[in-house]
Coordinates of C-alpha atoms in Angstrom, one line a residue:
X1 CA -58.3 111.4 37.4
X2 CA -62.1 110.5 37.3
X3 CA -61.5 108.2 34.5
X4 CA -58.6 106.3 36.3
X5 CA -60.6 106.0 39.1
X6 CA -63.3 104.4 37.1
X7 CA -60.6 101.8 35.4
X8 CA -59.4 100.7 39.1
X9 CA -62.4 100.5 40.7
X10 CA -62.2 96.8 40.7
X11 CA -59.9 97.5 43.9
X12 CA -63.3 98.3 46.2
X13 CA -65.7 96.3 44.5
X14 CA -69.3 97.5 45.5
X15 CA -67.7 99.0 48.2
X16 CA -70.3 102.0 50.2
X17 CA -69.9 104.4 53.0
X18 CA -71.8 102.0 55.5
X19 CA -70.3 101.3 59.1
X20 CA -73.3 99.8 61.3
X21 CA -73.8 96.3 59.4
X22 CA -73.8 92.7 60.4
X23 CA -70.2 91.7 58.9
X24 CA -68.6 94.9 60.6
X25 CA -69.9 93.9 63.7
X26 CA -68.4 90.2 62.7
X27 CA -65.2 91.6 62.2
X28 CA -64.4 94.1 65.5
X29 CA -65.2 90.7 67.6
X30 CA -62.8 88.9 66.0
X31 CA -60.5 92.0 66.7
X32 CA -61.7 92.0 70.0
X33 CA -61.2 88.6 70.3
X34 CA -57.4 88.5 69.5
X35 CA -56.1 90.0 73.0
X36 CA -57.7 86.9 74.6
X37 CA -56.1 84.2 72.3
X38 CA -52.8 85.8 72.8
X39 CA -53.4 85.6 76.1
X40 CA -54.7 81.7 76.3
X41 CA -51.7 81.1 74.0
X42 CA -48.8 82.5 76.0
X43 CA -49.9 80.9 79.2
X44 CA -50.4 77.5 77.2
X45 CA -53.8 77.3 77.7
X46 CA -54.1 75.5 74.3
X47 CA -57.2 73.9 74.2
X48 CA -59.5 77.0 75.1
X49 CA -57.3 79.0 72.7
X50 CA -58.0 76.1 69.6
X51 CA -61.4 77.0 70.7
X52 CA -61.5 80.5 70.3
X53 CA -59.7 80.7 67.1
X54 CA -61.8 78.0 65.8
X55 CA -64.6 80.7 66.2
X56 CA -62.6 83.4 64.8
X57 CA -62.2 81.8 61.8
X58 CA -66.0 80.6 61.4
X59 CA -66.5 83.8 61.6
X60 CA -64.0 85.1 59.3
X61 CA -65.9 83.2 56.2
X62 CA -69.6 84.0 57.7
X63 CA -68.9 87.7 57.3
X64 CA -67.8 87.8 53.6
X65 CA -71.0 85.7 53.0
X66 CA -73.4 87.6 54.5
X67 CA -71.4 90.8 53.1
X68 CA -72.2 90.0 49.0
X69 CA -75.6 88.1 50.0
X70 CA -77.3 91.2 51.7
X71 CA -75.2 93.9 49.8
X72 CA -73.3 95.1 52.8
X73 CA -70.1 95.3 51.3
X74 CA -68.7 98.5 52.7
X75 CA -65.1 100.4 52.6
X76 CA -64.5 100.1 56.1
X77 CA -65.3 96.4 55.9
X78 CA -62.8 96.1 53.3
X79 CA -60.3 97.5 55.9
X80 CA -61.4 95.8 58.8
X81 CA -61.5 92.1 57.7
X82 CA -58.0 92.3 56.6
X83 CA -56.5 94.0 59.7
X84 CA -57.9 91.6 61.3
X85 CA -56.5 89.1 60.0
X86 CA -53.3 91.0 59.8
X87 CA -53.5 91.1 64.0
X88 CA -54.8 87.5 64.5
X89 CA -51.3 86.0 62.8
X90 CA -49.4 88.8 64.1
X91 CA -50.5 88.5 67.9
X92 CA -50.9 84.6 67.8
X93 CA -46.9 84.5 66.6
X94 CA -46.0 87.1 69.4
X95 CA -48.0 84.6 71.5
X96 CA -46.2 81.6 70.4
X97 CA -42.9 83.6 70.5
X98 CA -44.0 84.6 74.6
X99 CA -44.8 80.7 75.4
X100 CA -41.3 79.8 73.9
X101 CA -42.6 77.8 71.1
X102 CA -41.2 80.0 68.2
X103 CA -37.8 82.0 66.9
X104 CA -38.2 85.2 67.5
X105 CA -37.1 86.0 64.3
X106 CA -40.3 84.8 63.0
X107 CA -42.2 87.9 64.5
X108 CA -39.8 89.9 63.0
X109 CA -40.2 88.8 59.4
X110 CA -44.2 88.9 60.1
X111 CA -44.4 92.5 61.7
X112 CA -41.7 93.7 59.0
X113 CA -44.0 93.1 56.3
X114 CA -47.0 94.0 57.7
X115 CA -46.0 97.6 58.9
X116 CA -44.3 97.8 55.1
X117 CA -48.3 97.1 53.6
X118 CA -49.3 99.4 56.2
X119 CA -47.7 102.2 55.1
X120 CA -48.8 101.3 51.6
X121 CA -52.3 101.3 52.2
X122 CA -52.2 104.7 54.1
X123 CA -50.3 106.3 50.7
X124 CA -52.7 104.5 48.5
X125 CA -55.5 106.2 50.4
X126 CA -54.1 109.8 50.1
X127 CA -55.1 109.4 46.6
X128 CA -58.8 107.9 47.1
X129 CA -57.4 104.1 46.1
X130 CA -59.0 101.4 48.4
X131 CA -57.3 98.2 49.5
X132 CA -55.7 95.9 46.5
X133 CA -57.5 92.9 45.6
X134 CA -56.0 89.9 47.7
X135 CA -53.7 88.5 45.6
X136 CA -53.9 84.1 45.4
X137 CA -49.8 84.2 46.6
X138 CA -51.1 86.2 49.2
X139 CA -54.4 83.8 50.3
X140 CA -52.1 81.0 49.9
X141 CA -49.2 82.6 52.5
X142 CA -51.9 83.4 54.7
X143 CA -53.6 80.3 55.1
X144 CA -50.5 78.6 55.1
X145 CA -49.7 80.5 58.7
X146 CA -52.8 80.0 59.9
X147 CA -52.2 76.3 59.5
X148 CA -48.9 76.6 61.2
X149 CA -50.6 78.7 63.9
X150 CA -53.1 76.1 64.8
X151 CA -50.5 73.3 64.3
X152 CA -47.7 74.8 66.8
X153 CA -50.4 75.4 69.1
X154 CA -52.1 71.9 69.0
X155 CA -48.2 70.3 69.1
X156 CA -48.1 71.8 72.9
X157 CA -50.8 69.7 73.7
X158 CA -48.5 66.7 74.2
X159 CA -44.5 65.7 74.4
X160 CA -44.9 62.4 72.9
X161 CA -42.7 61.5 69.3
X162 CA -46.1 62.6 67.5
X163 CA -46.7 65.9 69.3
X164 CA -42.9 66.8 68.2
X165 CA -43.4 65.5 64.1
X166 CA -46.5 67.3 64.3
X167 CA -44.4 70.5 65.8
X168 CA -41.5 70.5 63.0
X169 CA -43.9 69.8 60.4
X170 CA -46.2 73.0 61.5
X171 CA -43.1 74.8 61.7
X172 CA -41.8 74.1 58.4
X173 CA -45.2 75.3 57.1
X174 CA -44.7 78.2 58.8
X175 CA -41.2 79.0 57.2
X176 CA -43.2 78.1 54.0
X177 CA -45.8 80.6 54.9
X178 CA -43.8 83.8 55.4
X179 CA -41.7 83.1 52.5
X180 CA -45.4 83.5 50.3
X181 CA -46.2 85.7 52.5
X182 CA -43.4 88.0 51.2
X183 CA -44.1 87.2 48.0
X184 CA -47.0 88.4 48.2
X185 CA -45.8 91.9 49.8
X186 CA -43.5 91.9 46.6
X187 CA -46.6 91.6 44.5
X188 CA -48.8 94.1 46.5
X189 CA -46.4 96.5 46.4
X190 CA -45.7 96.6 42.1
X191 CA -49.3 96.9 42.2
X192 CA -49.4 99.5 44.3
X193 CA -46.3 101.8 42.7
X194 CA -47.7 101.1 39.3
X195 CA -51.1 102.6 40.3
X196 CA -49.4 105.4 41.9
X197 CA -47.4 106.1 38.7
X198 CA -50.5 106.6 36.4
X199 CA -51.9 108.7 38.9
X200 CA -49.3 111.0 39.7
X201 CA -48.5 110.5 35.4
X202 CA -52.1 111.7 34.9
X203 CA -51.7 114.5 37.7
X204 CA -49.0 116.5 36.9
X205 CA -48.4 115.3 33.0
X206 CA -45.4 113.8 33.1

């Protein structure tokens, strides 16, 4: 098993037990921060919403620099960051879904998935496997929400024929979006059952 842990290691690069750093710090804020952009969003407070997550995101990119630049790369980084982001779509489509801008259906698909690579990573880590390296179908679905996120929530800033284009075209990114992004939870999941079958394989021999 030590050798197949050494072959996948890849999936926690330079990863260390390390919890009080700079980037972790970066990401709970951002957590912390999510509760109050739902909030801002479901009232239609718009503009101080655009703000926040405009900060969220800075943030997002200034952690992962400062992470490899000052070797501070740690394992529950590596879980944080993505939950985070995880929670910031999740919350900000509940948000959109509260204000009446959005299906419902759209949270559905969204949490579906997510609770599906949740229960993933928790098997993965019954057998000492860190997260699976982001996937570029997965980076793509993501940002691709994101964009719609920020979109939908800048269309509410006006009723005018613009405002409205600019709402179905964010939507329709948005459809695009969660179709990637369950491409991508196809892709993260044959990753994950084919490590699980070498290691039970190399396990019990069979």
């Amino acid at each position: 098993m030590t050798s197949q842990k050494a072959n996948t290691s890849r999936y926690s690069p330079e990863a260390r037990d390390i919890y009080f750093t700079v980037p972790n710090i970066i990401s709970a804020l951002r957590i912390i921060s999510i509760p109050f952009i739902t909030v801002l969003v479901s009232r239609h407070e718009m503009i101080a919403a655009l703000a926040l997550i405009a900060v969220s995101s800075a943030s997002d990119g200034l952690d992962g620099i400062i992470a490899r630049r000052f070797n501070q790369v740690s394992k529950i980084g590596q879980i944080l960051d993505p939950i985070a982001d995880r929670l910031l779509i999740f919350c900000s489509i509940l948000a959109l879904g509260i204000a009446g801008i959005i299906p419902w259906w759209m949270l559905i698909i969204v949490g579906l998935r997510d609770l599906w690579m949740a229960i993933q990573v928790i098997w993965l880590a019954q057998y000492d496997y860190g997260p699976l390296p982001v996937h570029f179908v997965g980076k793509a679905g993501t940002a691709l929400l994101m964009m719609s996120i920020v979109g939908l929530i800048f269309a509410d800033l006006g009723t005018s024929t613009f405002f409205h284009l600019f709402y179905l075209a964010a939507l329709a990114a948005g459809i695009w979006g969660l179709a990637m992004y369950w491409l991508a939870g196809y892709i993260y999941t044959r990753q994950g059952v084919t490590l699980l079958r070498k290691e039970l394989g190399e396990r019990y021999g069979s």
